[in-house]
mmCIF file of C-alpha atoms in Angstrom:
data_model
loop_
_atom_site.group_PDB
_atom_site.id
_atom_site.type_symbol
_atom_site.label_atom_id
_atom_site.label_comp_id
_atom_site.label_asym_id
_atom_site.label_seq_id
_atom_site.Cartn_x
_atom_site.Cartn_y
_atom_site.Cartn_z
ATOM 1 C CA UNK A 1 -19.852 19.506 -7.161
ATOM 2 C CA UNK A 2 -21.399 16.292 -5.344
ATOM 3 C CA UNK A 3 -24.915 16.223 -6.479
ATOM 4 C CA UNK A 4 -27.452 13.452 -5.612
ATOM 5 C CA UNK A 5 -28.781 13.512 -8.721
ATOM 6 C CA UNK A 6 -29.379 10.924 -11.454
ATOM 7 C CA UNK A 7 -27.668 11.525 -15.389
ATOM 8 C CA UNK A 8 -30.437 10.505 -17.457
ATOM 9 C CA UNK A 9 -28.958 11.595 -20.492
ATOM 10 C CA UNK A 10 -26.807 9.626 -22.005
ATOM 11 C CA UNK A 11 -24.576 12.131 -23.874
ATOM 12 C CA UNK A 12 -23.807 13.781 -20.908
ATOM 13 C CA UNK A 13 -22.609 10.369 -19.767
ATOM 14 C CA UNK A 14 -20.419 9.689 -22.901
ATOM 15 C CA UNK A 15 -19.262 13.749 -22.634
ATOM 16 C CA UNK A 16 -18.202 12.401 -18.777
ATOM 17 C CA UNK A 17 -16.200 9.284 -20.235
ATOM 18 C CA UNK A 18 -13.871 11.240 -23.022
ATOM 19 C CA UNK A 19 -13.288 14.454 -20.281
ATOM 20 C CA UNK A 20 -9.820 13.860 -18.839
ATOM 21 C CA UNK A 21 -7.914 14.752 -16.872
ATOM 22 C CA UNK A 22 -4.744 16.691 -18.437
ATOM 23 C CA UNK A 23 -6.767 19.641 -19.804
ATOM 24 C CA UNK A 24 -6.056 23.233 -19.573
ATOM 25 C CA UNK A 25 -9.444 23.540 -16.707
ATOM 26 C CA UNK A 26 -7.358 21.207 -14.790
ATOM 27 C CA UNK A 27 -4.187 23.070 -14.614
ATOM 28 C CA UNK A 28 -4.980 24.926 -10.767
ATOM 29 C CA UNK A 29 -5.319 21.104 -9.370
ATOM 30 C CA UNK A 30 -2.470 19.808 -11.855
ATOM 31 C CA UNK A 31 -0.130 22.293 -10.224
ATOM 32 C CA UNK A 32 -1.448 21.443 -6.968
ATOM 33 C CA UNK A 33 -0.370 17.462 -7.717
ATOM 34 C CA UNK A 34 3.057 19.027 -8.822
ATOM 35 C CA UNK A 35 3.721 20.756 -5.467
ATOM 36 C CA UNK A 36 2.758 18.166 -3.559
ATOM 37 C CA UNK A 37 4.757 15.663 -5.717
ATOM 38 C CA UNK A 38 8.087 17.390 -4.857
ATOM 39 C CA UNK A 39 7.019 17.984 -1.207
ATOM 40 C CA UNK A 40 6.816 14.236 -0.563
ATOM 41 C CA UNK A 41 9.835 13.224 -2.758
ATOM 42 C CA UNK A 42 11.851 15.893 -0.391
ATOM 43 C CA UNK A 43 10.342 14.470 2.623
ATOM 44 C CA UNK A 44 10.392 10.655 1.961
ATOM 45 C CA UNK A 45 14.221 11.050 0.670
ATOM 46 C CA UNK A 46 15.087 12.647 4.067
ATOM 47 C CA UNK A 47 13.288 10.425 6.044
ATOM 48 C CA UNK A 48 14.675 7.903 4.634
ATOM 49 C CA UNK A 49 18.032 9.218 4.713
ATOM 50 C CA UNK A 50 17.699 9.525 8.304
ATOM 51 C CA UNK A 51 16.038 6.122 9.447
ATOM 52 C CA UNK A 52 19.383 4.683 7.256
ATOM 53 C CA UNK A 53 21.682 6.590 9.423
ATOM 54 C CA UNK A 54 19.823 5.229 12.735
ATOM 55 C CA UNK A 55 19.698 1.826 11.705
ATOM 56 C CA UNK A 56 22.342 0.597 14.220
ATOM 57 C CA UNK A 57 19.999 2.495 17.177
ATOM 58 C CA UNK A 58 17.308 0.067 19.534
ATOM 59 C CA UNK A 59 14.455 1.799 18.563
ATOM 60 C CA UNK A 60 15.481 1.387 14.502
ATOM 61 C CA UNK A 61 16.237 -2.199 15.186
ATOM 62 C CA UNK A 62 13.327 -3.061 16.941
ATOM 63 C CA UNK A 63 11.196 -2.576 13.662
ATOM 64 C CA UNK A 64 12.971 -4.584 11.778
ATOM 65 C CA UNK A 65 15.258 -2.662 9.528
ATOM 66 C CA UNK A 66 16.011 -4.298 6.446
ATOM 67 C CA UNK A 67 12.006 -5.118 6.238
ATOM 68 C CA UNK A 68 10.793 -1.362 7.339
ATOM 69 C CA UNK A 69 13.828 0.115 5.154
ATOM 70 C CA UNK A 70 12.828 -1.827 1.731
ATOM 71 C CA UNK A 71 9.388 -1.259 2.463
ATOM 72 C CA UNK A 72 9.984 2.429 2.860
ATOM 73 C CA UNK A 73 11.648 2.844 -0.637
ATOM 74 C CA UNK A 74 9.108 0.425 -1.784
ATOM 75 C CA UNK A 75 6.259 2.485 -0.344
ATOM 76 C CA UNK A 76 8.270 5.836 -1.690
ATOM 77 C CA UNK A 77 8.445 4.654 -5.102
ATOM 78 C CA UNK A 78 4.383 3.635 -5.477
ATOM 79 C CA UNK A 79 3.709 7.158 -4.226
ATOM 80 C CA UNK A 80 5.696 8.889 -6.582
ATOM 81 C CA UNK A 81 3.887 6.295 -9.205
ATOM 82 C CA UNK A 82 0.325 7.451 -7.484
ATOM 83 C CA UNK A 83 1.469 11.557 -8.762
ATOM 84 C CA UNK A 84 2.951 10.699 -12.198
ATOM 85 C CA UNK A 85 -0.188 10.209 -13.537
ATOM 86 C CA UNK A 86 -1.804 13.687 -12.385
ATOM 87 C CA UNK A 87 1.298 15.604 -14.379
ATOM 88 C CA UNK A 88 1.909 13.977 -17.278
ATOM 89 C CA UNK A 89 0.401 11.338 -20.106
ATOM 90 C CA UNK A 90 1.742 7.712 -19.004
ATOM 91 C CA UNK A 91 1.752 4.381 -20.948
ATOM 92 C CA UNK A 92 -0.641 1.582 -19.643
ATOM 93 C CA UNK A 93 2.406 -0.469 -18.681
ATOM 94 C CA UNK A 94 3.709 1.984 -16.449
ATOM 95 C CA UNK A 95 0.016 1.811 -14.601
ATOM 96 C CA UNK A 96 -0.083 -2.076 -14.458
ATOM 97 C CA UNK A 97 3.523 -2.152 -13.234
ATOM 98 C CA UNK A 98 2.521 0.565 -10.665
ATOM 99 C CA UNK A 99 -0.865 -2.073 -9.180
ATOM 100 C CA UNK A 100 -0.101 -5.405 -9.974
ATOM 101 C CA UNK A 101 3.987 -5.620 -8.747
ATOM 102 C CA UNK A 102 5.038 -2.537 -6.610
ATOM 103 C CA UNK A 103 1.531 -2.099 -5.160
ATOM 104 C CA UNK A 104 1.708 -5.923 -3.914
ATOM 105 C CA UNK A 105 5.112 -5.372 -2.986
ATOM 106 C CA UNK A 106 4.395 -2.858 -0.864
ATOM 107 C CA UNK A 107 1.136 -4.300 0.717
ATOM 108 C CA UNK A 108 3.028 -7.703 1.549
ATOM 109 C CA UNK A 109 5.875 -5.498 3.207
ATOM 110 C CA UNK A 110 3.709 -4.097 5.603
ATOM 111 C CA UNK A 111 1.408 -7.614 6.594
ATOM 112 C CA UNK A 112 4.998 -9.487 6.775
ATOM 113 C CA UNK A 113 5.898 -6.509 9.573
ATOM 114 C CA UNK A 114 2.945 -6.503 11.265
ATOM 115 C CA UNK A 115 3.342 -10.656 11.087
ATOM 116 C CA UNK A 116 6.504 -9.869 12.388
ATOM 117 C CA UNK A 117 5.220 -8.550 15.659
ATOM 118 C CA UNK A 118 2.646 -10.988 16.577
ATOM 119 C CA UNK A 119 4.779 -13.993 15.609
ATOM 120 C CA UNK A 120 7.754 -12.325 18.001
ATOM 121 C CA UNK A 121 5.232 -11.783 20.958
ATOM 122 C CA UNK A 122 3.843 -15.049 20.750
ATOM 123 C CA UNK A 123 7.052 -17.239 20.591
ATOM 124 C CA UNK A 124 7.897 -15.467 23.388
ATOM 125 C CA UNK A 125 5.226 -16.023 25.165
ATOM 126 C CA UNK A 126 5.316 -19.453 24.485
ATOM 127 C CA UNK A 127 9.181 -19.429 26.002
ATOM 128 C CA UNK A 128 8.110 -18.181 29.319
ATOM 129 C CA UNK A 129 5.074 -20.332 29.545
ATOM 130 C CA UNK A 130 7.389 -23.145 28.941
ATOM 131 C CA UNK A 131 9.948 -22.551 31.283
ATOM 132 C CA UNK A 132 7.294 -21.739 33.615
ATOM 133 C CA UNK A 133 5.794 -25.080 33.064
ATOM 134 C CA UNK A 134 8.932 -26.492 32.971
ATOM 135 C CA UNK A 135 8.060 -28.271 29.491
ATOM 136 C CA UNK A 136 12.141 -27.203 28.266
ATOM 137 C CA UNK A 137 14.169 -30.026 29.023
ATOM 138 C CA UNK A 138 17.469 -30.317 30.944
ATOM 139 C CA UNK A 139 19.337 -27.353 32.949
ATOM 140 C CA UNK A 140 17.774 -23.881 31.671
ATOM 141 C CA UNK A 141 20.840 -21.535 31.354
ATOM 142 C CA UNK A 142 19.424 -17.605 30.972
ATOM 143 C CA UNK A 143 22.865 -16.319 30.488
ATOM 144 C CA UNK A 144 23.266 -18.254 27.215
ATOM 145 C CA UNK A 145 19.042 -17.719 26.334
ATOM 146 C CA UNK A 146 19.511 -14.648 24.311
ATOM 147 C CA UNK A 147 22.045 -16.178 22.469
ATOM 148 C CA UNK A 148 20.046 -19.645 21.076
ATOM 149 C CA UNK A 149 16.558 -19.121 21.414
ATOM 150 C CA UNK A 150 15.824 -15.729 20.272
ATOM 151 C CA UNK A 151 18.454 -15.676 16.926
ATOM 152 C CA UNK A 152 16.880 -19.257 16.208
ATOM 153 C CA UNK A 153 13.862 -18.182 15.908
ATOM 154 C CA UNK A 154 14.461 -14.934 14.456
ATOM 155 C CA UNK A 155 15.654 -16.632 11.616
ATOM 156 C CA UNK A 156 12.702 -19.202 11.357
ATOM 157 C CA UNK A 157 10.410 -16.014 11.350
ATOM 158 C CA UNK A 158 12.865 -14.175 8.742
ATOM 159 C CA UNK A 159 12.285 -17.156 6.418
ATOM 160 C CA UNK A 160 8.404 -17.041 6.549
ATOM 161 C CA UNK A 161 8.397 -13.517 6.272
ATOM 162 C CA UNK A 162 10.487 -13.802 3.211
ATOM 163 C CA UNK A 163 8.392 -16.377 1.500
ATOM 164 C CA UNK A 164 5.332 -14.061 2.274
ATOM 165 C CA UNK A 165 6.349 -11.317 0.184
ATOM 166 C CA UNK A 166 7.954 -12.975 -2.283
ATOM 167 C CA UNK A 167 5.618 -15.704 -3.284
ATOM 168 C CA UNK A 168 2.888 -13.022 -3.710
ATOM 169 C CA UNK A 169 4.932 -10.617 -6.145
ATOM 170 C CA UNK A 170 5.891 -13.532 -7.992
ATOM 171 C CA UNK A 171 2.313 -15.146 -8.221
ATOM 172 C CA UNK A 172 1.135 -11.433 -9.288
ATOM 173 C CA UNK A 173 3.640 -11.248 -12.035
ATOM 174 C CA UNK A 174 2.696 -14.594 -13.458
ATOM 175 C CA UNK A 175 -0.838 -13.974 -13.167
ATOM 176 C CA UNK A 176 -0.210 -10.484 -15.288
ATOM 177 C CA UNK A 177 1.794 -12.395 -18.053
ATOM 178 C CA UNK A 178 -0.725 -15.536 -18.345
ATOM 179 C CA UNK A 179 -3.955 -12.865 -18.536
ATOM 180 C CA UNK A 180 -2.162 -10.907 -20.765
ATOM 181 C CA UNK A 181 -1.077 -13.570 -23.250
ATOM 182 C CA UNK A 182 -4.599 -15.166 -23.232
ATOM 183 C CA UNK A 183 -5.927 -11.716 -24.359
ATOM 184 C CA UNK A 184 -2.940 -10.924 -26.116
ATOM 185 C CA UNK A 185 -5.228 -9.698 -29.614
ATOM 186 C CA UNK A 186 -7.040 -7.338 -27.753
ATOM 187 C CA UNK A 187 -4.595 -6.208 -25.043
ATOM 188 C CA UNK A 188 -1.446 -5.784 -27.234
ATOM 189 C CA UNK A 189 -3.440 -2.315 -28.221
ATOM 190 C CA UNK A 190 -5.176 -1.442 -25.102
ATOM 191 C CA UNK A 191 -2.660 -2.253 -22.965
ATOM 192 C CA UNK A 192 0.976 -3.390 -24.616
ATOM 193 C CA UNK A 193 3.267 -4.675 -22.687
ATOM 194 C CA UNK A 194 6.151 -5.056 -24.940
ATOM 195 C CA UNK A 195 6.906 -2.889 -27.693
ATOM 196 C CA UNK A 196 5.242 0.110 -28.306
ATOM 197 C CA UNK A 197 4.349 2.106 -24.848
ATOM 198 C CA UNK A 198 2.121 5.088 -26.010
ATOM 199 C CA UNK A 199 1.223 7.729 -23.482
ATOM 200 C CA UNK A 200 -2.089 8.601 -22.666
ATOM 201 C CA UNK A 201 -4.301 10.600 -20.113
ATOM 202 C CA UNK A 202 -4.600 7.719 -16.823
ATOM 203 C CA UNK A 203 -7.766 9.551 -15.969
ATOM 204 C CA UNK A 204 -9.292 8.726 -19.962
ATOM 205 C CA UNK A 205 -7.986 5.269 -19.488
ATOM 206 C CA UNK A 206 -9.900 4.700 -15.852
ATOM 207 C CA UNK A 207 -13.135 5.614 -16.843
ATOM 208 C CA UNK A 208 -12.886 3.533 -20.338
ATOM 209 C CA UNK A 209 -11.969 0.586 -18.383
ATOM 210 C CA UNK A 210 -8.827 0.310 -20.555
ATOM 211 C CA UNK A 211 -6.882 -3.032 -20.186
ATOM 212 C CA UNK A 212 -9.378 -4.236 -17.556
ATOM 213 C CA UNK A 213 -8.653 -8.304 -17.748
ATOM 214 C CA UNK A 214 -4.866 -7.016 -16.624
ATOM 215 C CA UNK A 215 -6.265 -5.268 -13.451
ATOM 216 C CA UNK A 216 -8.306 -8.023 -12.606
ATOM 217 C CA UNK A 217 -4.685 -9.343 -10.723
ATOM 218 C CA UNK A 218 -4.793 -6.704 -8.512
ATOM 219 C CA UNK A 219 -8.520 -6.374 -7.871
ATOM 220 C CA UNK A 220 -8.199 -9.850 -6.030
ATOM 221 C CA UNK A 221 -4.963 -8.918 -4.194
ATOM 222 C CA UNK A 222 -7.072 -5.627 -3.005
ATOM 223 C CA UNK A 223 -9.820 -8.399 -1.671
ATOM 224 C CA UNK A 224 -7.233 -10.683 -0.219
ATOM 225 C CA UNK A 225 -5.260 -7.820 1.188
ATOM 226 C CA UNK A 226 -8.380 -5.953 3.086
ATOM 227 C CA UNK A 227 -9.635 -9.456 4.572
ATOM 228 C CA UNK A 228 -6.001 -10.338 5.604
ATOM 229 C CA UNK A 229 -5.754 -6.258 7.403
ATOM 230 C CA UNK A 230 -9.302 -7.305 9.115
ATOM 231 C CA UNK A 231 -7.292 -10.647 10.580
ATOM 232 C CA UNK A 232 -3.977 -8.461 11.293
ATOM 233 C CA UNK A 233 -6.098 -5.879 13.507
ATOM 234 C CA UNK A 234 -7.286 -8.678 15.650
ATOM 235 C CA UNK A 235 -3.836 -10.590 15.526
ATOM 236 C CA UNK A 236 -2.401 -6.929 16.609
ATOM 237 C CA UNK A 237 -5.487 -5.857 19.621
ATOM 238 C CA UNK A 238 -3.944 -8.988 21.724
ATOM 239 C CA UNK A 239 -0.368 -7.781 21.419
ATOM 240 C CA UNK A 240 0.916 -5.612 24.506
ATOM 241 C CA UNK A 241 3.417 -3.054 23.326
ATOM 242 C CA UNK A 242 4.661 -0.653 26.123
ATOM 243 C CA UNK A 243 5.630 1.903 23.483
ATOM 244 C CA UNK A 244 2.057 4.157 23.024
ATOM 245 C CA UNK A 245 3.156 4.799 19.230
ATOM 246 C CA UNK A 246 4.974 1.888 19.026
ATOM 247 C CA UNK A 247 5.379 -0.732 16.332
ATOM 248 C CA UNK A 248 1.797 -1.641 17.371
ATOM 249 C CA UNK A 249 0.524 1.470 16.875
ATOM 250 C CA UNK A 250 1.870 1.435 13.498
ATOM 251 C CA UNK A 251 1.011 -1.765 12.132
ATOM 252 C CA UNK A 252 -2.580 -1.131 13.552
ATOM 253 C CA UNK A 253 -3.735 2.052 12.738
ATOM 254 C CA UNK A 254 -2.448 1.176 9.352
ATOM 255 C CA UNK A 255 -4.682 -1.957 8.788
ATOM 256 C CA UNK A 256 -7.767 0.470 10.219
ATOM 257 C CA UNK A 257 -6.918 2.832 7.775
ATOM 258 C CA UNK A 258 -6.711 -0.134 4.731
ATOM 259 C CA UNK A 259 -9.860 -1.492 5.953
ATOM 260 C CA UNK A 260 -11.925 2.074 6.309
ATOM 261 C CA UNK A 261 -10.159 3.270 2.333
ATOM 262 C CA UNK A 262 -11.251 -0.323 0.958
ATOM 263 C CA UNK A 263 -14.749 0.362 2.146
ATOM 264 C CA UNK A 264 -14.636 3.750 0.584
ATOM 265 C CA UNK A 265 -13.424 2.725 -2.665
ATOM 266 C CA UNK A 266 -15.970 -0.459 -2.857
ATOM 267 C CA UNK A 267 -18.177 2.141 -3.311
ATOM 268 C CA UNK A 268 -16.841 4.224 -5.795
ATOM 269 C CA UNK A 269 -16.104 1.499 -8.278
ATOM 270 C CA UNK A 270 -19.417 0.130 -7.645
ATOM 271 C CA UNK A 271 -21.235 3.484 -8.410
ATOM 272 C CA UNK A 272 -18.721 5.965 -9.789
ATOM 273 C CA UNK A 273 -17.191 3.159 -12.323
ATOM 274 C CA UNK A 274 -18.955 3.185 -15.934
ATOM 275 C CA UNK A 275 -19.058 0.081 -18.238
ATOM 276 C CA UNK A 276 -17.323 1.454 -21.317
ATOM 277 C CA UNK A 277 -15.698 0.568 -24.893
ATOM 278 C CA UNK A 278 -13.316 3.467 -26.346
ATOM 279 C CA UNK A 279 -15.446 6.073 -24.588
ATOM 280 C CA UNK A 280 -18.757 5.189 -25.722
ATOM 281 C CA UNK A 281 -21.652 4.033 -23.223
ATOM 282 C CA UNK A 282 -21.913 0.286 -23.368
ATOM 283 C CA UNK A 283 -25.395 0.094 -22.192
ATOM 284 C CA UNK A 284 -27.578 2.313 -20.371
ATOM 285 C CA UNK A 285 -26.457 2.675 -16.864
ATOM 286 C CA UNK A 286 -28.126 5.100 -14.108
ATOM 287 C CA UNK A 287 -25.167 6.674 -12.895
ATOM 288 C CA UNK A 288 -25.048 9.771 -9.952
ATOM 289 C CA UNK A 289 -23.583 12.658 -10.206
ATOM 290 C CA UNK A 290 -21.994 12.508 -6.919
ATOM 291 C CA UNK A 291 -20.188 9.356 -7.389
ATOM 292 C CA UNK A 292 -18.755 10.050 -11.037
ATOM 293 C CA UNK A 293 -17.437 13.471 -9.159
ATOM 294 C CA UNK A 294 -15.966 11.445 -6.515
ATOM 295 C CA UNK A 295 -14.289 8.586 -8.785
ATOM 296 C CA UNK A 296 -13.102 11.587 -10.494
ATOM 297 C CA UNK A 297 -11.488 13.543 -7.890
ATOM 298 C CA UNK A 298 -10.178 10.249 -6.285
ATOM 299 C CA UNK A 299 -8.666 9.318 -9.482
ATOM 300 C CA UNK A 300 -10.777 5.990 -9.730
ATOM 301 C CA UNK A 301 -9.830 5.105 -6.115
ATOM 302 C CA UNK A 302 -6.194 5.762 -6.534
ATOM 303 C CA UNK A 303 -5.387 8.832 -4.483
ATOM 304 C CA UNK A 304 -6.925 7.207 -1.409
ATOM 305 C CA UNK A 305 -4.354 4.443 -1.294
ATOM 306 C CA UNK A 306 -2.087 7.178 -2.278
ATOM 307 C CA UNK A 307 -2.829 9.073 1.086
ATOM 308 C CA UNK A 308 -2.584 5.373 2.733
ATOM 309 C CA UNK A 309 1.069 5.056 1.857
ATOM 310 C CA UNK A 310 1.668 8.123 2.638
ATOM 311 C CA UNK A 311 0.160 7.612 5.881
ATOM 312 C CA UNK A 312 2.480 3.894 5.996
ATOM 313 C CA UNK A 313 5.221 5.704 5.003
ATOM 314 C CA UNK A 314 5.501 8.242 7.791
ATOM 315 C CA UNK A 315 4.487 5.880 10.451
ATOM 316 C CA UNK A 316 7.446 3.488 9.492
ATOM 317 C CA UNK A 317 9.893 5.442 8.657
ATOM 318 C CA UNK A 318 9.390 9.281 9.934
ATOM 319 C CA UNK A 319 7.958 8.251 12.752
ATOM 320 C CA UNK A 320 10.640 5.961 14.603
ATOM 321 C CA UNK A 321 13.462 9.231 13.862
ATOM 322 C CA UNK A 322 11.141 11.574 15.562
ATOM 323 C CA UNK A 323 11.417 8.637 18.418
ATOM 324 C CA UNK A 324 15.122 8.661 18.519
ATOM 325 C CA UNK A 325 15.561 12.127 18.543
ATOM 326 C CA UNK A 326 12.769 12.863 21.227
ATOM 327 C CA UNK A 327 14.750 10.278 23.366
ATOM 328 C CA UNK A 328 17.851 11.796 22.752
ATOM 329 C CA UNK A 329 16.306 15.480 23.822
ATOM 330 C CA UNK A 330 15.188 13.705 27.215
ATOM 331 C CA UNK A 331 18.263 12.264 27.500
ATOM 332 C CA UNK A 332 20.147 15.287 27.534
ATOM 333 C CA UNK A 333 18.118 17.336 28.995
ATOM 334 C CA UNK A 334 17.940 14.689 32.215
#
């Protein structure tokens, strides 16, 4: 299937760019999707059914559970989103809605948790380093300390962590509205918004590039979001969690993960991604066989972010259950 080989001829190119994906050859891997679609909504419902009925348990609390919760139906919802589009014909809108606001979402979740835990650690370090150094003023009471400090600055952090996500998501929305107006002739029949949503094959409207200038918003949150996982694995390496898959362990390996998929998809778009207009070769690229088998299998990129929230998604949510109830075993047994 992956062959290192250059398509010179450039109606095999154009036969590439109007083959898509919803076709009867397809309908082994189609299935395939649809399995694996109701697999994961069974397993993130339960999951998530469970980590809501823990919430009031230490380990649950510890991850922050309003954040981890809404980020878990958040990260449930985008997956769903990533499988649609391998079953059935979907409007453009439904795409754009999918990258530009619950994709954001659902990256901003995960940076404000992992913000979360550094920010914690370090104000806490800087509380024993200051009573240490004897830099807190008047009589230091440690009966009343968990009652003032920690709360105080709990909420300082819960502030900044709200502003974090939302400001993004709102910025992303606005962004989406102002392209989309400014292109408004051309976009209101690639890519309408309002109005009239026709269905078409996601994999037809990849490799034509359709509604580009409207993806361009998420492009630069993909940039933004892989430089800001680089910082977050370094932020994360100095943080000392005595948990071995703790919240640490979670936040990092999920950053990795970000960082190694962005990599990965750089690529394809770079040589799997065709420059396009209504499924006709724009000009006369060299193209490999290899990578347009590989943008095409990936779904233009999507499917590995897919697997990355699905990754996020058991980490944060299925993982911290499995925690409880493995204490709980230990527990008894002891």
């Amino acid at each position: 299937i992956f062959k290192f080989e250059l398509v010179n001829d450039e109606n095999e190119l154009n036969a590439y760019l109007n083959d898509g994906f919803l076709t009867p050859e397809n309908n082994v891997e189609r299935i395939i999707y649809i399995i694996l679609f109701i697999i994961f909504l069974i397993y993130g419902i339960t999951s998530l059914t469970f980590f809501y009925l823990l919430r009031e348990s230490y380990i649950i609390r510890q991850r922050g559970f309003s954040l981890t919760f809404s980020g878990g139906i958040l990260t449930l919802i985008n997956i769903i989103f990533g499988f649609i589009p391998q079953i059935t014909e979907v409007p453009c809108a439904f795409t754009l809605f999918s990258a530009n606001v619950i994709n954001v979402a659902v990256n901003f979740i995960f940076l404000t948790r992992s913000y979360r835990v550094i920010f914690n650690y370090h104000f806490n370090i800087y509380k024993v380093s200051s009573i240490n150094n004897k830099k807190i003023k008047g009589t230091y009471d440690a009966s009343i300390e968990p009652n003032s400090y920690l709360p105080k600055i709990n909420r300082r952090i819960n502030k900044l962590l709200f502003m974090i996500v939302v400001i993004p998501v709102l910025i992303a929305i606005f962004a989406t509205l102002v392209i989309y107006f400014k292109y408004h002739e051309k976009l209101k029949n690639d890519c309408p918004l309002f109005g009239n949503y026709e269905r078409s094959d996601a994999m037809l409207a990849l490799k034509h590039n359709t509604g580009k200038e409207l993806f361009r918003v998420v492009v630069f949150y993909g940039i933004l979001f892989f430089v800001l996982s680089f910082i977050n694995t370094i932020g994360l390496y100095f943080v000392k969690d005595a948990n071995k898959y703790g919240i640490k362990f979670e936040c990092m390996s999920v950053s990795i993960m970000v960082i190694v998929f962005n990599i990965i998809n750089i690529v394809v778009q770079i040589f799997g991604s065709t420059e396009s207009d209504a499924g006709n070769l724009v000009k006369n690229e060299k193209k490999y066989k290899a990578f347009l088998a590989f943008f095409e299998k990936t779904k233009g990129g999507k499917i590995l972010f897919t697997i990355v929230q699905v990754y996020m998604l058991f980490v944060s949510i299925s993982l911290p259950v499995i925690h409880y109830y493995k204490a709980r075993f230990n527990k008894n047994s002891y």
